């Protein structure tokens, strides 16, 4: 794939053979972010586990101290008193069967995160095949299947993100915007890394953190020194 002129110029600032300290890495990410919009800064963590094994899954959620810089649209599946509670907490959409039908019949996906109360999972399960591949299926580990919908919605709106391994044993997640600056990005990064290290499966053998890199949406990746993190 041919890289654009700006990308090539930016890449020259980065020493590919070097592992940078986080603050230094974010300084470079900001310098090399040349797009006209406020680029998202993404974190990529390659782990020494095998995601094909259930006992080596790494998955969870964490509230970033400075949020993601993105407005997140939350859909809540609830009934009874929880409908009003979810609405008051700031959920963008709240409902039950009618929302399942809307997703099934209209291919409607105007939301970023789905939360469900446990008593609604039977209903939500009917659209598992469409929510699952999009990473939208509510999950107790991520705190999106919960009786406390008010807390779930408040946490998500405050900047809660979910992290999970993909098939290549890499976690990809947003940790803020270029405009956050080095300090806020570093604090968000430290929060995610602490959670991922804590989530290390007991079945994982050998080196757990294989590689960690950060990049802006359109910019080149910068590798981070993981020695102090493991």
Coordinates of C-alpha atoms in Angstrom, one line a residue:
X1 CA 0.0 0.0 0.0
X2 CA 1.4 3.4 -1.0
X3 CA 1.7 5.8 1.9
X4 CA 0.8 9.5 1.6
X5 CA 3.4 12.2 1.6
X6 CA 2.4 13.4 5.1
X7 CA 2.7 9.9 6.5
X8 CA 6.1 9.4 4.9
X9 CA 7.4 12.7 6.4
X10 CA 5.9 11.9 9.8
X11 CA 7.5 8.4 9.8
X12 CA 10.9 9.9 9.4
X13 CA 10.6 11.3 13.0
X14 CA 10.3 7.9 14.5
X15 CA 13.1 5.5 15.1
X16 CA 11.6 2.1 14.2
X17 CA 14.2 0.2 16.2
X18 CA 13.6 2.1 19.4
X19 CA 11.2 1.5 22.3
X20 CA 10.0 4.8 23.6
X21 CA 8.9 5.8 27.1
X22 CA 5.1 6.6 27.1
X23 CA 5.4 10.4 27.4
X24 CA 8.0 10.5 24.6
X25 CA 5.8 8.2 22.4
X26 CA 2.8 10.4 22.8
X27 CA 4.8 13.5 22.0
X28 CA 5.8 11.8 18.8
X29 CA 2.2 10.7 18.1
X30 CA 1.0 14.3 18.4
X31 CA 3.9 15.6 16.2
X32 CA 3.2 13.1 13.5
X33 CA -0.6 13.6 13.5
X34 CA -1.0 15.8 10.4
X35 CA -4.7 15.3 9.6
X36 CA -7.1 18.4 9.6
X37 CA -9.4 16.7 12.2
X38 CA -8.7 15.9 15.8
X39 CA -7.3 12.4 15.3
X40 CA -8.1 9.5 17.7
X41 CA -5.1 8.0 19.4
X42 CA -5.2 4.2 19.4
X43 CA -3.4 1.7 21.6
X44 CA -2.4 -1.7 20.2
X45 CA -1.2 -4.4 22.6
X46 CA 0.1 -7.8 21.4
X47 CA -0.1 -10.4 24.1
X48 CA 1.7 -13.7 24.6
X49 CA -1.5 -15.7 25.0
X50 CA -3.7 -17.9 22.7
X51 CA -7.2 -16.5 22.3
X52 CA -8.4 -19.8 20.9
X53 CA -8.3 -21.2 24.5
X54 CA -11.1 -20.1 26.9
X55 CA -8.6 -20.0 29.8
X56 CA -6.4 -17.5 28.0
X57 CA -9.0 -14.9 27.1
X58 CA -8.3 -11.3 28.1
X59 CA -11.3 -9.1 28.3
X60 CA -12.6 -6.4 30.5
X61 CA -13.6 -2.7 30.7
X62 CA -12.0 0.3 32.3
X63 CA -13.0 4.0 32.8
X64 CA -10.4 6.3 31.3
X65 CA -9.7 9.2 33.6
X66 CA -10.0 11.7 30.8
X67 CA -12.6 9.8 28.7
X68 CA -12.1 9.1 24.9
X69 CA -13.1 12.5 23.6
X70 CA -15.9 10.9 21.7
X71 CA -19.6 11.2 22.4
X72 CA -20.9 7.7 22.9
X73 CA -24.5 6.7 22.0
X74 CA -25.8 4.2 24.5
X75 CA -28.7 1.8 23.9
X76 CA -30.3 0.1 27.0
X77 CA -32.5 -2.9 26.9
X78 CA -34.7 -2.7 30.0
X79 CA -38.2 -2.9 31.3
X80 CA -40.3 -1.7 34.2
X81 CA -38.7 0.9 36.5
X82 CA -35.3 0.4 34.8
X83 CA -36.6 2.2 31.7
X84 CA -37.0 5.5 33.6
X85 CA -33.7 5.0 35.5
X86 CA -31.8 4.4 32.2
X87 CA -33.4 7.5 30.6
X88 CA -32.5 9.7 33.6
X89 CA -28.9 8.4 33.6
X90 CA -28.6 9.7 30.0
X91 CA -29.1 6.7 27.8
X92 CA -29.8 7.7 24.2
X93 CA -32.3 4.8 23.5
X94 CA -34.2 2.6 26.0
X95 CA -36.6 -0.2 25.2
X96 CA -37.2 -3.9 24.7
X97 CA -38.9 -5.9 22.0
X98 CA -39.6 -2.9 19.8
X99 CA -35.8 -2.1 19.6
X100 CA -35.0 -5.7 18.8
X101 CA -37.5 -5.5 15.9
X102 CA -36.0 -2.2 14.7
X103 CA -32.5 -3.7 14.6
X104 CA -33.8 -6.9 12.8
X105 CA -36.1 -5.2 10.3
X106 CA -34.5 -1.9 9.6
X107 CA -30.8 -2.8 10.1
X108 CA -30.7 0.0 12.6
X109 CA -27.3 0.6 14.4
X110 CA -27.4 4.3 15.5
X111 CA -25.6 3.4 18.8
X112 CA -22.1 2.6 20.0
X113 CA -22.6 0.5 23.2
X114 CA -25.4 -1.8 24.3
X115 CA -26.4 -2.3 27.9
X116 CA -29.0 -4.8 29.2
X117 CA -30.5 -5.8 32.5
X118 CA -30.1 -9.6 33.2
X119 CA -33.9 -10.1 32.7
X120 CA -33.7 -8.8 29.2
X121 CA -30.9 -11.1 27.9
X122 CA -33.4 -13.6 26.6
X123 CA -34.8 -10.9 24.3
X124 CA -31.3 -9.5 23.4
X125 CA -30.1 -13.1 22.6
X126 CA -32.4 -13.1 19.6
X127 CA -30.1 -10.6 17.9
X128 CA -26.9 -12.0 19.1
X129 CA -25.9 -13.0 15.6
X130 CA -26.0 -9.4 14.4
X131 CA -24.7 -7.7 17.6
X132 CA -21.8 -10.2 18.2
X133 CA -19.8 -9.6 15.0
X134 CA -20.0 -5.8 15.6
X135 CA -18.7 -6.2 19.1
X136 CA -22.0 -4.9 20.5
X137 CA -23.3 -7.9 22.4
X138 CA -23.8 -7.0 26.1
X139 CA -21.4 -9.0 28.4
X140 CA -21.2 -9.3 32.2
X141 CA -17.3 -9.1 32.1
X142 CA -17.6 -5.7 30.4
X143 CA -20.2 -4.5 32.8
X144 CA -22.8 -4.2 30.1
X145 CA -25.1 -6.9 31.5
X146 CA -26.1 -5.4 34.9
X147 CA -29.0 -4.7 37.1
X148 CA -27.5 -1.3 37.8
X149 CA -28.2 0.5 34.5
X150 CA -27.7 3.9 36.0
X151 CA -24.0 3.2 36.9
X152 CA -23.4 1.4 33.6
X153 CA -24.7 4.3 31.5
X154 CA -22.9 6.9 33.7
X155 CA -19.6 5.0 33.4
X156 CA -19.9 4.7 29.6
X157 CA -20.7 8.3 29.2
X158 CA -17.7 9.2 31.4
X159 CA -15.3 7.3 29.1
X160 CA -15.5 3.6 29.9
X161 CA -14.0 1.5 27.1
X162 CA -14.0 -2.3 26.6
X163 CA -10.8 -4.1 25.7
X164 CA -10.7 -7.6 24.3
X165 CA -8.3 -9.8 22.3
X166 CA -8.9 -10.3 18.6
X167 CA -8.1 -13.5 16.7
X168 CA -4.4 -12.4 16.3
X169 CA -4.0 -12.0 20.1
X170 CA -4.0 -8.2 19.8
X171 CA -6.0 -5.7 21.8
X172 CA -7.0 -2.5 19.9
X173 CA -8.6 0.4 21.8
X174 CA -9.0 4.2 21.6
X175 CA -7.3 6.1 24.5
X176 CA -8.2 9.7 23.6
X177 CA -7.7 12.4 21.0
X178 CA -4.6 14.2 19.8
X179 CA -5.9 17.4 21.4
X180 CA -5.7 15.8 24.9
X181 CA -1.9 16.4 25.0
X182 CA 0.9 14.2 26.4
X183 CA -0.2 14.2 30.1
X184 CA -3.8 13.1 29.6
X185 CA -2.9 10.5 27.0
X186 CA -0.2 9.0 29.2
X187 CA -2.7 8.8 32.2
X188 CA -5.3 7.1 30.0
X189 CA -2.6 4.7 28.6
X190 CA -1.4 3.8 32.1
X191 CA -5.0 3.1 33.2
X192 CA -5.6 0.6 30.3
X193 CA -2.2 -1.0 30.7
X194 CA -2.7 -1.6 34.4
X195 CA -6.0 -3.2 33.7
X196 CA -4.6 -5.5 31.0
X197 CA -1.6 -6.5 33.1
X198 CA -4.0 -7.3 36.0
X199 CA -6.2 -9.4 33.7
X200 CA -3.3 -11.7 32.8
X201 CA -4.7 -15.3 32.7
X202 CA -3.0 -17.8 35.0
X203 CA -2.7 -20.1 32.0
X204 CA -0.5 -17.6 30.1
X205 CA 3.1 -18.8 29.8
X206 CA 6.2 -16.9 28.8
X207 CA 6.3 -13.2 28.0
X208 CA 2.8 -11.7 28.5
X209 CA 3.3 -8.2 26.9
X210 CA 4.9 -9.0 23.5
X211 CA 4.6 -5.5 22.0
X212 CA 2.8 -2.2 22.7
X213 CA 2.4 0.6 20.2
X214 CA 0.4 3.8 19.9
X215 CA -0.7 5.7 16.8
X216 CA -3.0 8.4 15.7
X217 CA -5.8 7.6 13.2
X218 CA -3.7 8.6 10.1
X219 CA -0.2 8.5 11.6
X220 CA 2.6 5.9 12.0
X221 CA 2.9 3.6 15.0
X222 CA 5.3 4.3 17.8
X223 CA 6.6 1.4 19.9
X224 CA 6.6 1.7 23.7
X225 CA 9.0 0.2 26.2
X226 CA 7.0 -2.3 28.3
X227 CA 9.8 -3.1 30.9
X228 CA 8.2 -0.9 33.6
X229 CA 4.7 -2.2 32.8
X230 CA 5.0 -5.9 33.1

